[in-house]
Tab-separated table of C-alpha atoms in Angstrom:
chain	number	residue	atom	x	y	z
A	847	MET	CA	-90.387	128.770	149.990
A	848	ALA	CA	-92.956	126.063	149.403
A	849	LYS	CA	-92.393	122.880	151.351
A	850	GLU	CA	-91.221	120.020	149.193
A	851	LYS	CA	-93.819	117.285	148.914
A	852	LYS	CA	-92.714	114.262	150.875
A	853	LYS	CA	-92.586	110.936	149.072
A	854	SER	CA	-94.579	108.061	150.527
A	855	VAL	CA	-92.425	105.855	152.729
A	856	VAL	CA	-93.778	102.776	150.958
A	857	SER	CA	-93.756	104.046	147.382
A	858	ILE	CA	-92.496	101.628	144.762
A	859	SER	CA	-89.665	102.956	142.632
A	860	LEU	CA	-90.247	103.147	138.877
A	861	LYS	CA	-86.992	101.345	138.086
A	862	SER	CA	-87.725	98.300	140.255
A	863	PHE	CA	-91.350	98.242	139.085
A	864	VAL	CA	-90.399	98.188	135.392
A	865	ALA	CA	-87.757	95.508	136.029
A	866	ALA	CA	-90.283	93.333	137.869
A	867	VAL	CA	-92.879	93.750	135.102
A	868	VAL	CA	-90.347	92.726	132.441
A	869	ILE	CA	-89.237	89.644	134.415
A	870	LEU	CA	-92.814	88.518	135.035
A	871	LEU	CA	-93.812	89.129	131.416
A	872	VAL	CA	-90.923	86.924	130.245
A	873	LEU	CA	-91.998	84.199	132.703
A	874	MET	CA	-95.598	84.434	131.450
A	875	ILE	CA	-94.425	84.045	127.847
A	876	ILE	CA	-92.209	81.069	128.764
A	877	SER	CA	-95.114	79.444	130.630
A	878	TYR	CA	-97.392	79.918	127.644
A	879	PHE	CA	-94.735	78.448	125.324
A	880	LEU	CA	-94.451	75.407	127.606
A	881	THR	CA	-98.193	74.779	127.289
A	882	MET	CA	-97.638	74.366	123.549
A	883	VAL	CA	-94.698	71.933	123.762
A	884	VAL	CA	-95.308	69.971	126.988
A	885	PRO	CA	-98.029	67.288	126.676
A	886	ALA	CA	-101.151	68.102	128.670
A	887	GLY	CA	-102.136	65.625	131.355
A	888	GLU	CA	-103.640	65.376	134.790
A	889	PHE	CA	-104.145	63.149	137.822
A	890	ASP	CA	-107.527	62.193	139.202
A	891	ARG	CA	-108.227	63.977	142.462
A	892	THR	CA	-110.305	63.175	145.502
A	893	THR	CA	-111.169	64.830	148.807
A	894	ASN	CA	-109.642	63.624	152.072
A	895	ALA	CA	-111.225	63.622	155.534
A	896	ALA	CA	-110.118	67.224	156.116
A	897	GLY	CA	-111.923	68.375	152.975
A	898	GLN	CA	-108.666	68.938	151.058
A	899	GLU	CA	-108.322	67.996	147.410
A	900	ILE	CA	-105.511	65.457	146.922
A	901	ILE	CA	-103.993	63.555	144.002
A	902	VAL	CA	-104.838	59.884	143.508
A	903	ASP	CA	-101.570	58.038	142.914
A	904	GLY	CA	-101.218	56.193	139.618
A	905	THR	CA	-104.084	57.986	137.851
A	906	TYR	CA	-102.105	60.273	135.533
A	907	HIS	CA	-103.578	60.390	132.042
A	908	ALA	CA	-103.399	62.555	128.927
A	909	THR	CA	-105.943	65.317	128.473
A	910	GLU	CA	-106.503	68.540	126.533
A	911	GLY	CA	-105.170	71.893	127.699
A	912	ASP	CA	-107.330	75.011	127.746
A	913	MET	CA	-104.863	77.870	127.307
A	914	THR	CA	-105.691	80.014	124.284
A	915	VAL	CA	-103.950	83.191	123.131
A	916	GLY	CA	-106.886	85.194	124.456
A	917	LYS	CA	-106.648	83.600	127.887
A	918	PHE	CA	-102.904	84.200	127.926
A	919	LEU	CA	-103.322	87.891	127.171
A	920	LEU	CA	-106.053	88.263	129.796
A	921	SER	CA	-104.451	85.973	132.398
A	922	PRO	CA	-103.601	88.808	134.862
A	923	ILE	CA	-107.350	89.515	134.975
A	924	LEU	CA	-108.643	85.944	134.642
A	925	VAL	CA	-106.470	84.874	137.605
A	926	LEU	CA	-109.053	86.673	139.765
A	927	THR	CA	-111.607	84.096	138.642
A	928	GLY	CA	-109.393	81.122	139.491
A	929	SER	CA	-108.816	79.105	142.643
A	930	ASP	CA	-106.386	81.682	144.058
A	931	SER	CA	-108.718	84.656	143.641
A	932	VAL	CA	-109.623	85.027	147.332
A	933	THR	CA	-105.980	84.867	148.389
A	934	LEU	CA	-104.885	87.393	145.754
A	935	ILE	CA	-107.640	89.856	146.655
A	936	ALA	CA	-106.791	89.515	150.360
A	937	ILE	CA	-103.105	90.246	149.675
A	938	ILE	CA	-103.984	93.272	147.524
A	939	ILE	CA	-106.254	94.772	150.183
A	940	PHE	CA	-103.666	93.983	152.858
A	941	LEU	CA	-100.930	95.866	151.002
A	942	LEU	CA	-103.139	98.873	150.273
A	943	VAL	CA	-103.975	99.173	153.974
A	944	ILE	CA	-100.313	98.806	154.934
A	945	GLY	CA	-99.275	101.448	152.405
A	946	ALA	CA	-101.853	103.868	153.795
A	947	THR	CA	-100.882	103.186	157.410
A	948	PHE	CA	-97.131	103.569	157.046
A	949	ASN	CA	-97.446	106.731	155.005
A	950	ALA	CA	-99.459	108.301	157.845
A	951	LEU	CA	-96.948	107.077	160.440
A	952	ASP	CA	-94.113	108.544	158.403
A	953	HIS	CA	-95.788	111.917	157.871
A	954	SER	CA	-96.651	112.145	161.558
A	955	GLY	CA	-92.935	111.813	162.369
A	956	THR	CA	-93.443	108.673	164.477
A	957	LEU	CA	-91.226	106.409	162.386
A	958	GLN	CA	-88.358	108.879	162.327
A	959	TYR	CA	-88.630	109.456	166.079
A	960	MET	CA	-88.654	105.719	166.801
A	961	LEU	CA	-85.576	105.099	164.672
A	962	LEU	CA	-83.633	107.973	166.251
A	963	LYS	CA	-84.525	106.676	169.708
A	964	ILE	CA	-83.302	103.161	168.885
A	965	VAL	CA	-80.089	104.477	167.352
A	966	ASP	CA	-79.456	106.690	170.393
A	967	LYS	CA	-79.905	103.712	172.726
A	968	PHE	CA	-77.781	101.255	170.751
A	969	LYS	CA	-75.333	103.587	168.983
A	970	ASP	CA	-72.398	101.727	170.533
A	971	LYS	CA	-73.998	98.278	170.227
A	972	LYS	CA	-75.081	98.079	166.586
A	973	GLN	CA	-74.249	94.381	166.295
A	974	ILE	CA	-76.742	93.604	169.073
A	975	VAL	CA	-79.468	95.259	167.010
A	976	MET	CA	-78.675	92.941	164.106
A	977	TYR	CA	-78.646	89.831	166.317
A	978	VAL	CA	-81.933	90.647	168.059
A	979	VAL	CA	-83.872	91.867	165.008
A	980	SER	CA	-82.756	88.903	162.894
A	981	PHE	CA	-83.670	86.446	165.644
A	982	PHE	CA	-87.086	88.057	166.122
A	983	PHE	CA	-87.968	87.692	162.449
A	984	MET	CA	-86.612	84.137	162.261
A	985	PHE	CA	-88.659	83.229	165.325
A	986	MET	CA	-91.839	84.631	163.751
A	987	GLY	CA	-91.263	82.533	160.637
A	988	ALA	CA	-90.368	79.342	162.506
A	989	ALA	CA	-92.997	79.526	165.239
A	990	VAL	CA	-96.118	80.729	163.426
A	991	GLY	CA	-95.256	80.581	159.742
A	992	SER	CA	-95.221	84.352	159.253
A	993	PHE	CA	-94.047	85.616	155.876
A	994	GLU	CA	-96.325	88.069	154.074
A	995	GLU	CA	-97.597	89.253	157.479
A	996	VAL	CA	-94.230	90.911	158.213
A	997	VAL	CA	-94.231	93.042	155.041
A	998	PRO	CA	-95.375	96.094	157.070
A	999	LEU	CA	-92.293	95.793	159.284
A	1000	VAL	CA	-89.769	95.618	156.439
A	1001	PRO	CA	-89.780	99.390	155.712
A	1002	ILE	CA	-89.059	100.051	159.395
A	1003	VAL	CA	-86.097	97.662	159.476
A	1004	ILE	CA	-84.695	99.026	156.203
A	1005	ALA	CA	-84.904	102.554	157.603
A	1006	LEU	CA	-83.335	101.352	160.855
A	1007	ALA	CA	-80.433	99.797	158.944
A	1008	TYR	CA	-79.908	103.022	157.018
A	1009	THR	CA	-79.977	105.093	160.220
A	1010	LEU	CA	-77.368	102.791	161.786
A	1011	GLY	CA	-75.064	103.404	158.825
A	1012	TRP	CA	-75.845	100.230	156.903
A	1013	ASP	CA	-77.579	99.740	153.550
A	1014	VAL	CA	-80.931	98.591	152.234
A	1015	LEU	CA	-79.746	95.026	151.684
A	1016	THR	CA	-78.748	94.750	155.350
A	1017	GLY	CA	-82.247	95.840	156.367
A	1018	MET	CA	-83.823	93.300	154.042
A	1019	GLY	CA	-81.455	90.639	155.341
A	1020	MET	CA	-82.503	91.295	158.950
A	1021	SER	CA	-86.204	91.219	158.049
A	1022	ILE	CA	-87.553	89.448	154.973
A	1023	LEU	CA	-84.536	87.133	154.574
A	1024	ALA	CA	-84.567	86.294	158.284
A	1025	VAL	CA	-88.295	85.529	158.409
A	1026	CYS	CA	-87.901	83.343	155.319
A	1027	CYS	CA	-85.090	81.417	157.040
A	1028	GLY	CA	-87.270	80.811	160.086
A	1029	PHE	CA	-90.237	79.835	157.913
A	1030	SER	CA	-88.039	77.352	156.049
A	1031	THR	CA	-86.660	75.594	159.128
A	1032	GLY	CA	-90.280	74.789	159.928
A	1033	VAL	CA	-89.807	74.281	163.685
A	1034	ILE	CA	-93.553	74.492	164.348
A	1035	ASN	CA	-94.599	76.128	161.086
A	1036	PRO	CA	-98.298	75.256	160.747
A	1037	PHE	CA	-98.400	76.004	157.003
A	1038	THR	CA	-95.610	73.658	155.900
A	1039	VAL	CA	-94.580	71.115	158.550
A	1040	GLY	CA	-98.007	71.148	160.217
A	1041	VAL	CA	-99.991	70.505	157.027
A	1042	ALA	CA	-97.407	68.073	155.622
A	1043	GLN	CA	-97.319	65.967	158.802
A	1044	GLN	CA	-101.098	65.728	158.870
A	1045	LEU	CA	-101.207	64.616	155.236
A	1046	ALA	CA	-98.353	62.120	155.759
A	1047	ASP	CA	-100.019	60.661	158.876
A	1048	VAL	CA	-97.147	61.751	161.132
A	1049	PRO	CA	-97.797	63.058	164.696
A	1050	LEU	CA	-98.268	66.826	164.569
A	1051	PHE	CA	-95.013	68.764	165.156
A	1052	SER	CA	-93.134	65.609	166.120
A	1053	GLY	CA	-89.394	65.542	165.402
A	1054	ILE	CA	-89.051	69.128	166.629
A	1055	GLY	CA	-85.614	68.585	168.175
A	1056	PHE	CA	-83.701	68.233	164.912
A	1057	ARG	CA	-85.629	71.114	163.333
A	1058	LEU	CA	-84.499	73.287	166.263
A	1059	VAL	CA	-80.903	72.277	165.517
A	1060	GLY	CA	-81.453	73.336	161.921
A	1061	PHE	CA	-82.919	76.653	163.123
A	1062	VAL	CA	-79.798	77.418	165.179
A	1063	ILE	CA	-77.421	76.474	162.346
A	1064	ILE	CA	-79.279	78.583	159.768
A	1065	TYR	CA	-79.479	81.515	162.222
A	1066	LEU	CA	-75.709	81.429	162.759
A	1067	PHE	CA	-75.124	81.220	159.013
A	1068	LEU	CA	-77.435	84.206	158.449
A	1069	ILE	CA	-75.597	86.264	161.087
A	1070	LEU	CA	-72.212	85.430	159.553
A	1071	PHE	CA	-73.550	86.328	156.096
A	1072	LEU	CA	-74.908	89.695	157.272
A	1073	LYS	CA	-71.752	90.505	159.261
A	1074	ALA	CA	-69.609	89.831	156.193
A	1075	HIS	CA	-71.840	92.108	154.103
A	1076	ILE	CA	-71.740	94.872	156.722
A	1077	LYS	CA	-67.970	94.621	156.900
A	1078	ARG	CA	-67.741	95.042	153.124
A	1079	ILE	CA	-69.943	98.122	152.953
A	1080	GLU	CA	-68.324	99.750	155.996
A	1081	SER	CA	-64.818	99.196	154.619
A	1082	SER	CA	-65.806	100.570	151.206
A	1083	GLY	CA	-67.485	103.624	152.719
A	1084	LYS	CA	-70.243	103.362	150.087
A	1085	ILE	CA	-73.617	103.237	151.776
A	1086	GLU	CA	-76.587	102.880	149.450
A	1087	ILE	CA	-79.238	105.434	150.395
A	1088	PRO	CA	-82.764	104.039	150.032
A	1089	GLU	CA	-84.536	106.309	147.554
A	1090	ASN	CA	-87.940	105.593	149.116
A	1091	PHE	CA	-86.994	106.675	152.629
A	1092	ASP	CA	-86.978	110.394	153.280
A	1093	TYR	CA	-85.085	110.386	156.581
A	1094	GLN	CA	-82.698	113.214	157.292
A	1095	GLU	CA	-79.628	113.112	159.509
A	1096	GLU	CA	-80.998	114.321	162.854
A	1097	SER	CA	-80.102	113.962	166.510
A	1098	TYR	CA	-82.425	112.347	169.009
A	1099	CYS	CA	-84.327	114.806	171.215
A	1100	SER	CA	-86.872	113.519	173.718
A	1101	ASP	CA	-90.484	114.527	173.034
A	1102	LYS	CA	-93.235	113.521	175.484
A	1103	LYS	CA	-95.973	113.686	172.856
A	1104	MET	CA	-94.013	111.479	170.481
A	1105	ASP	CA	-93.177	109.124	173.360
A	1106	ARG	CA	-96.911	108.674	174.006
A	1107	ALA	CA	-97.507	108.059	170.295
A	1108	LEU	CA	-94.700	105.506	170.237
A	1109	ILE	CA	-96.110	103.709	173.288
A	1110	CYS	CA	-99.492	103.565	171.556
A	1111	PHE	CA	-97.886	102.083	168.442
A	1112	MET	CA	-95.925	99.483	170.411
A	1113	ILE	CA	-98.995	98.360	172.378
A	1114	VAL	CA	-101.005	97.683	169.216
A	1115	MET	CA	-97.980	96.015	167.592
A	1116	GLY	CA	-97.566	93.819	170.678
A	1117	LEU	CA	-101.195	92.749	170.396
A	1118	THR	CA	-100.650	92.064	166.695
A	1119	ILE	CA	-97.673	89.800	167.397
A	1120	LEU	CA	-99.635	87.960	170.109
A	1121	THR	CA	-102.461	87.449	167.597
A	1122	ILE	CA	-100.017	86.005	165.053
A	1123	LEU	CA	-98.589	83.672	167.702
A	1124	ALA	CA	-102.081	82.599	168.785
A	1125	SER	CA	-103.036	81.817	165.180
A	1126	SER	CA	-100.825	78.724	165.238
A	1127	GLN	CA	-103.127	77.201	167.854
A	1128	ILE	CA	-106.510	78.676	166.873
A	1129	SER	CA	-107.687	77.590	163.437
A	1130	PHE	CA	-110.213	80.419	163.106
A	1131	LEU	CA	-107.486	83.031	163.569
A	1132	SER	CA	-105.270	81.255	161.058
A	1133	ASP	CA	-107.996	81.450	158.404
A	1134	VAL	CA	-108.507	85.218	158.788
A	1135	LEU	CA	-105.051	86.258	159.970
A	1136	LEU	CA	-104.155	88.511	157.044
A	1137	PRO	CA	-107.206	90.824	157.306
A	1138	ILE	CA	-106.861	90.892	161.109
A	1139	VAL	CA	-103.216	91.967	160.857
A	1140	ALA	CA	-104.153	94.626	158.278
A	1141	LEU	CA	-106.914	95.939	160.556
A	1142	MET	CA	-104.604	96.102	163.560
A	1143	PHE	CA	-101.963	97.993	161.586
A	1144	PHE	CA	-104.650	100.413	160.418
A	1145	ILE	CA	-105.730	100.945	164.034
A	1146	ALA	CA	-102.085	101.414	165.060
A	1147	GLY	CA	-101.549	103.989	162.325
A	1148	THR	CA	-104.717	105.914	163.132
A	1149	LEU	CA	-104.235	106.059	166.909
A	1150	THR	CA	-100.503	106.766	166.727
A	1151	SER	CA	-100.926	109.564	164.181
A	1152	LEU	CA	-103.655	111.254	166.212
A	1153	VAL	CA	-101.752	110.939	169.506
A	1154	SER	CA	-98.663	112.452	167.852
A	1155	GLY	CA	-100.706	115.574	167.117
A	1156	MET	CA	-101.477	114.979	163.446
A	1157	LYS	CA	-104.718	116.555	162.239
A	1158	ILE	CA	-107.462	114.268	160.942
A	1159	LYS	CA	-107.491	115.909	157.495
A	1160	ALA	CA	-103.725	115.510	157.113
A	1161	MET	CA	-103.928	111.915	158.316
A	1162	LEU	CA	-106.641	111.021	155.788
A	1163	LYS	CA	-104.606	112.674	153.032
A	1164	SER	CA	-101.580	110.603	154.054
A	1165	PHE	CA	-103.703	107.428	154.052
A	1166	ALA	CA	-104.856	108.172	150.496
A	1167	GLY	CA	-101.333	108.948	149.321
A	1168	GLY	CA	-99.922	105.778	150.861
A	1169	ALA	CA	-102.616	103.562	149.343
A	1170	SER	CA	-102.201	105.078	145.882
A	1171	SER	CA	-98.412	104.673	146.026
A	1172	ILE	CA	-98.817	100.908	146.467
A	1173	LEU	CA	-101.161	100.501	143.474
A	1174	PRO	CA	-98.357	99.397	141.097
A	1175	ALA	CA	-97.938	96.388	143.390
A	1176	VAL	CA	-101.392	95.181	142.342
A	1177	LEU	CA	-100.209	94.592	138.775
A	1178	LEU	CA	-97.143	92.699	140.015
A	1179	ILE	CA	-99.306	90.430	142.172
A	1180	LEU	CA	-101.682	89.664	139.307
A	1181	MET	CA	-98.835	88.972	136.873
A	1182	ALA	CA	-97.096	86.668	139.376
A	1183	GLY	CA	-100.348	84.779	139.933
A	1184	SER	CA	-100.951	84.469	136.198
A	1185	VAL	CA	-97.850	82.246	135.776
A	1186	LYS	CA	-99.533	79.508	137.810
A	1187	TYR	CA	-102.849	80.212	136.071
A	1188	ILE	CA	-101.288	79.670	132.627
A	1189	ILE	CA	-99.676	76.303	133.424
A	1190	THR	CA	-102.703	74.961	135.303
A	1191	GLN	CA	-105.107	75.992	132.556
A	1192	GLY	CA	-102.698	74.495	130.041
A	1193	LYS	CA	-102.794	71.242	132.062
A	1194	ILE	CA	-99.007	70.825	132.164
A	1195	LEU	CA	-98.404	71.049	135.931
A	1196	ASP	CA	-99.433	67.426	136.490
A	1197	THR	CA	-97.239	66.390	133.555
A	1198	ILE	CA	-94.251	68.007	135.276
A	1199	LEU	CA	-95.194	66.271	138.531
A	1200	ASN	CA	-95.578	62.892	136.842
A	1201	SER	CA	-92.135	63.168	135.237
A	1202	ALA	CA	-90.591	64.091	138.576
A	1203	TYR	CA	-92.263	61.164	140.323
A	1204	GLY	CA	-90.783	58.856	137.701
A	1205	LEU	CA	-87.300	60.009	138.729
A	1206	ILE	CA	-87.996	59.538	142.455
A	1207	ASP	CA	-89.405	56.032	142.141
A	1208	ASN	CA	-86.824	53.286	142.940
A	1209	ALA	CA	-84.081	55.816	143.793
A	1210	SER	CA	-81.594	55.250	146.640
A	1211	PRO	CA	-82.513	56.885	149.986
A	1212	PHE	CA	-80.297	59.978	149.732
A	1213	VAL	CA	-80.970	60.417	146.014
A	1214	CYS	CA	-84.682	60.178	146.792
A	1215	ILE	CA	-84.346	62.851	149.507
A	1216	MET	CA	-82.548	65.223	147.157
A	1217	LEU	CA	-85.016	64.585	144.325
A	1218	ILE	CA	-87.894	65.411	146.702
A	1219	TYR	CA	-86.023	68.586	147.672
A	1220	LEU	CA	-85.490	69.542	144.015
A	1221	LEU	CA	-89.067	68.637	143.076
A	1222	VAL	CA	-90.449	71.022	145.684
A	1223	LEU	CA	-87.994	73.712	144.536
A	1224	LEU	CA	-89.337	73.271	140.994
A	1225	ILE	CA	-93.019	73.366	141.925
A	1226	GLU	CA	-92.379	76.333	144.248
A	1227	PHE	CA	-91.599	78.423	141.170
A	1228	PHE	CA	-95.197	77.998	140.025
A	1229	ILE	CA	-97.028	77.574	143.362
A	1230	PRO	CA	-95.575	79.756	146.150
A	1231	SER	CA	-98.186	78.710	148.739
A	1232	GLY	CA	-96.649	76.245	151.223
A	1233	SER	CA	-99.899	74.636	152.338
A	1234	ALA	CA	-101.212	74.343	148.756
A	1235	LYS	CA	-98.063	72.514	147.682
A	1236	ALA	CA	-98.265	70.233	150.703
A	1237	VAL	CA	-101.795	69.192	149.758
A	1238	LEU	CA	-100.649	68.653	146.173
A	1239	LEU	CA	-97.417	66.761	146.820
A	1240	MET	CA	-97.415	64.966	150.183
A	1241	PRO	CA	-99.981	62.246	149.342
A	1242	ILE	CA	-97.547	60.995	146.689
A	1243	ILE	CA	-94.218	61.937	148.324
A	1244	ALA	CA	-95.031	59.983	151.491
A	1245	PRO	CA	-95.458	56.528	149.848
A	1246	LEU	CA	-92.503	57.158	147.536
A	1247	ALA	CA	-90.351	57.926	150.590
A	1248	ASP	CA	-91.519	54.661	152.177
A	1249	ALA	CA	-90.514	52.714	149.075
A	1250	ALA	CA	-87.040	54.314	149.038
A	1251	LEU	CA	-86.510	53.635	152.779
A	1252	VAL	CA	-86.622	57.370	153.550
A	1253	SER	CA	-88.398	58.319	156.761
A	1254	ARG	CA	-91.487	60.446	156.339
A	1255	GLN	CA	-90.031	62.970	158.801
A	1256	THR	CA	-87.042	63.452	156.499
A	1257	ALA	CA	-89.315	63.783	153.461
A	1258	ILE	CA	-91.324	66.442	155.303
A	1259	LEU	CA	-88.125	68.270	156.230
A	1260	ALA	CA	-87.002	68.177	152.585
A	1261	TYR	CA	-90.395	69.576	151.637
A	1262	ALA	CA	-90.101	72.410	154.183
A	1263	TYR	CA	-86.610	73.332	152.973
A	1264	GLY	CA	-87.627	73.247	149.310
A	1265	ASP	CA	-90.737	75.293	149.904
A	1266	GLY	CA	-89.265	77.960	152.168
A	1267	PHE	CA	-85.827	79.200	151.177
A	1268	SER	CA	-86.769	79.885	147.563
A	1269	ASN	CA	-89.498	82.304	148.668
A	1270	ILE	CA	-86.939	85.111	148.607
A	1271	LEU	CA	-85.323	83.959	145.350
A	1272	TYR	CA	-88.047	83.330	142.772
A	1273	PRO	CA	-89.537	86.353	140.966
A	1274	THR	CA	-92.910	84.599	140.871
A	1275	ASN	CA	-93.294	85.213	144.609
A	1276	ALA	CA	-95.508	88.299	144.910
A	1277	VAL	CA	-94.299	89.124	148.431
A	1278	LEU	CA	-90.678	89.315	147.275
A	1279	LEU	CA	-91.601	91.600	144.389
A	1280	ILE	CA	-93.530	93.922	146.691
A	1281	VAL	CA	-90.675	94.114	149.189
A	1282	LEU	CA	-88.191	94.835	146.401
A	1283	GLY	CA	-90.471	97.589	145.175
A	1284	LEU	CA	-90.749	99.102	148.635
A	1285	ALA	CA	-86.981	98.924	149.057
A	1286	GLY	CA	-86.386	100.550	145.697
A	1287	ILE	CA	-83.915	97.969	144.399
A	1288	SER	CA	-84.039	95.763	141.335
A	1289	TYR	CA	-84.509	92.015	141.320
A	1290	GLY	CA	-81.091	91.685	139.706
A	1291	LYS	CA	-79.380	93.506	142.569
A	1292	TRP	CA	-81.241	91.397	145.133
A	1293	PHE	CA	-80.436	88.183	143.259
A	1294	LYS	CA	-76.744	89.053	143.233
A	1295	PHE	CA	-76.886	89.674	146.994
A	1296	VAL	CA	-78.879	86.605	147.991
A	1297	ILE	CA	-77.712	83.901	145.577
A	1298	LYS	CA	-74.513	83.200	147.554
A	1299	PHE	CA	-76.595	82.811	150.686
A	1300	GLU	CA	-79.014	80.498	148.874
A	1301	LEU	CA	-76.194	78.285	147.603
A	1302	GLY	CA	-74.724	78.092	151.105
A	1303	VAL	CA	-78.118	77.208	152.562
A	1304	PHE	CA	-78.634	74.518	149.921
A	1305	ILE	CA	-75.355	72.848	150.914
A	1306	ILE	CA	-76.112	73.132	154.647
A	1307	THR	CA	-79.661	71.800	154.319
A	1308	SER	CA	-78.535	68.926	152.075
A	1309	ILE	CA	-76.089	67.866	154.784
A	1310	LEU	CA	-78.810	68.222	157.421
A	1311	LEU	CA	-81.134	66.000	155.374
A	1312	LEU	CA	-78.437	63.337	155.050
A	1313	ILE	CA	-77.793	63.423	158.810
A	1314	ALA	CA	-81.512	63.380	159.552
A	1315	ASN	CA	-82.244	60.256	157.550
A	1316	THR	CA	-79.065	58.444	158.609
A	1317	PHE	CA	-78.956	59.164	162.350
A	1318	VAL	CA	-82.158	60.915	163.489
A	1319	TYR	CA	-85.297	60.067	161.502
A	1320	THR	CA	-84.378	56.484	160.735
A	1321	VAL	CA	-86.908	54.171	159.096
């Protein structure tokens, strides 16, 4: 009997791909419609000492938009000619390399062996696995601002959750949701708090104590949320089987060759994590972190596959299959990027900003804090990049906070919260769409799972902001 062809471990399901395309197409159409009804306008911009382009306060003026029907139709292609082109190309290459690497690791049997070994070791301590894995991902987000860099690890955690008797959503909760929570608390996140504090003329990473308190509170809330979900699925007896993971029910059996392959994989992964941690202190590493991480995963996949006994020809075939299986993700990335392209070319982003600033001006302290929070949540829908939004918003948020008797530290914290938590909610975030595709679930199913968590986090963070400005970061 011919051996059934094994599906790539990182293949994107057709159902989730079509759903994502439809959602993004609707958002593109809405964005284009807004360019026809919202008045075009823009602020004057200048360059600060760090070479970053910033808005000049009080310079908003009417202008003409430049979004034609032709540009709208070609926006997924034209976005590669815009200001985000380098970032988009880097993400695309990164994901293709990751797809190739994990497909080879899966076909070599390394992933399955690793999961069985973990399950065998912690079969009576499953809760500990959840605590440790969730903390690890939160730490990576809070300490070094990791988010898209952990995409390669998400398939492993999803498969681990499945092997432990949980579902795909639990695996995503322990990985992508956890790293987003850490990223959002901004303890020493260089991409949000770091950039925002520099732009607001606040000592770098000052005020860390209260952000650590927020980290602990959000971590505990995440654990309670995941435990409640696990309890529901275990009591129902309905475990969702990830369609993109071809793991069979097997017992762990020690294999020296696979042990050596696993050690090889863990060494390279350890070096990768150290590189990510070092990037928060070394600016050069921060600038080229994504390609470095992709290269190190490629090295890990190559060495591990060969050590496990996989033939070179089979490994290369697995690389090709994994890369091709991730190609649908390219369209999702380009469509997500085109939403920002449409509104910036239509010159309505600054109009939205100017209207929001009008609401913030002369508001009471707590109202001002919440309006800053909501403003960042709004702009996040169009501009997912944390550092890009900081450069855009902080030069104006900082003086507005001063006028409303809100400390700049609190304003920065509101910015970090608004920028971070919505990363795993908005369908315009390319990383979320890719992870959903890899997991084989629809955006609607994910939204239903995560929206309760998001609402809880919004309430918790609003209370934290009130406490921060009243008792901690006083003016």
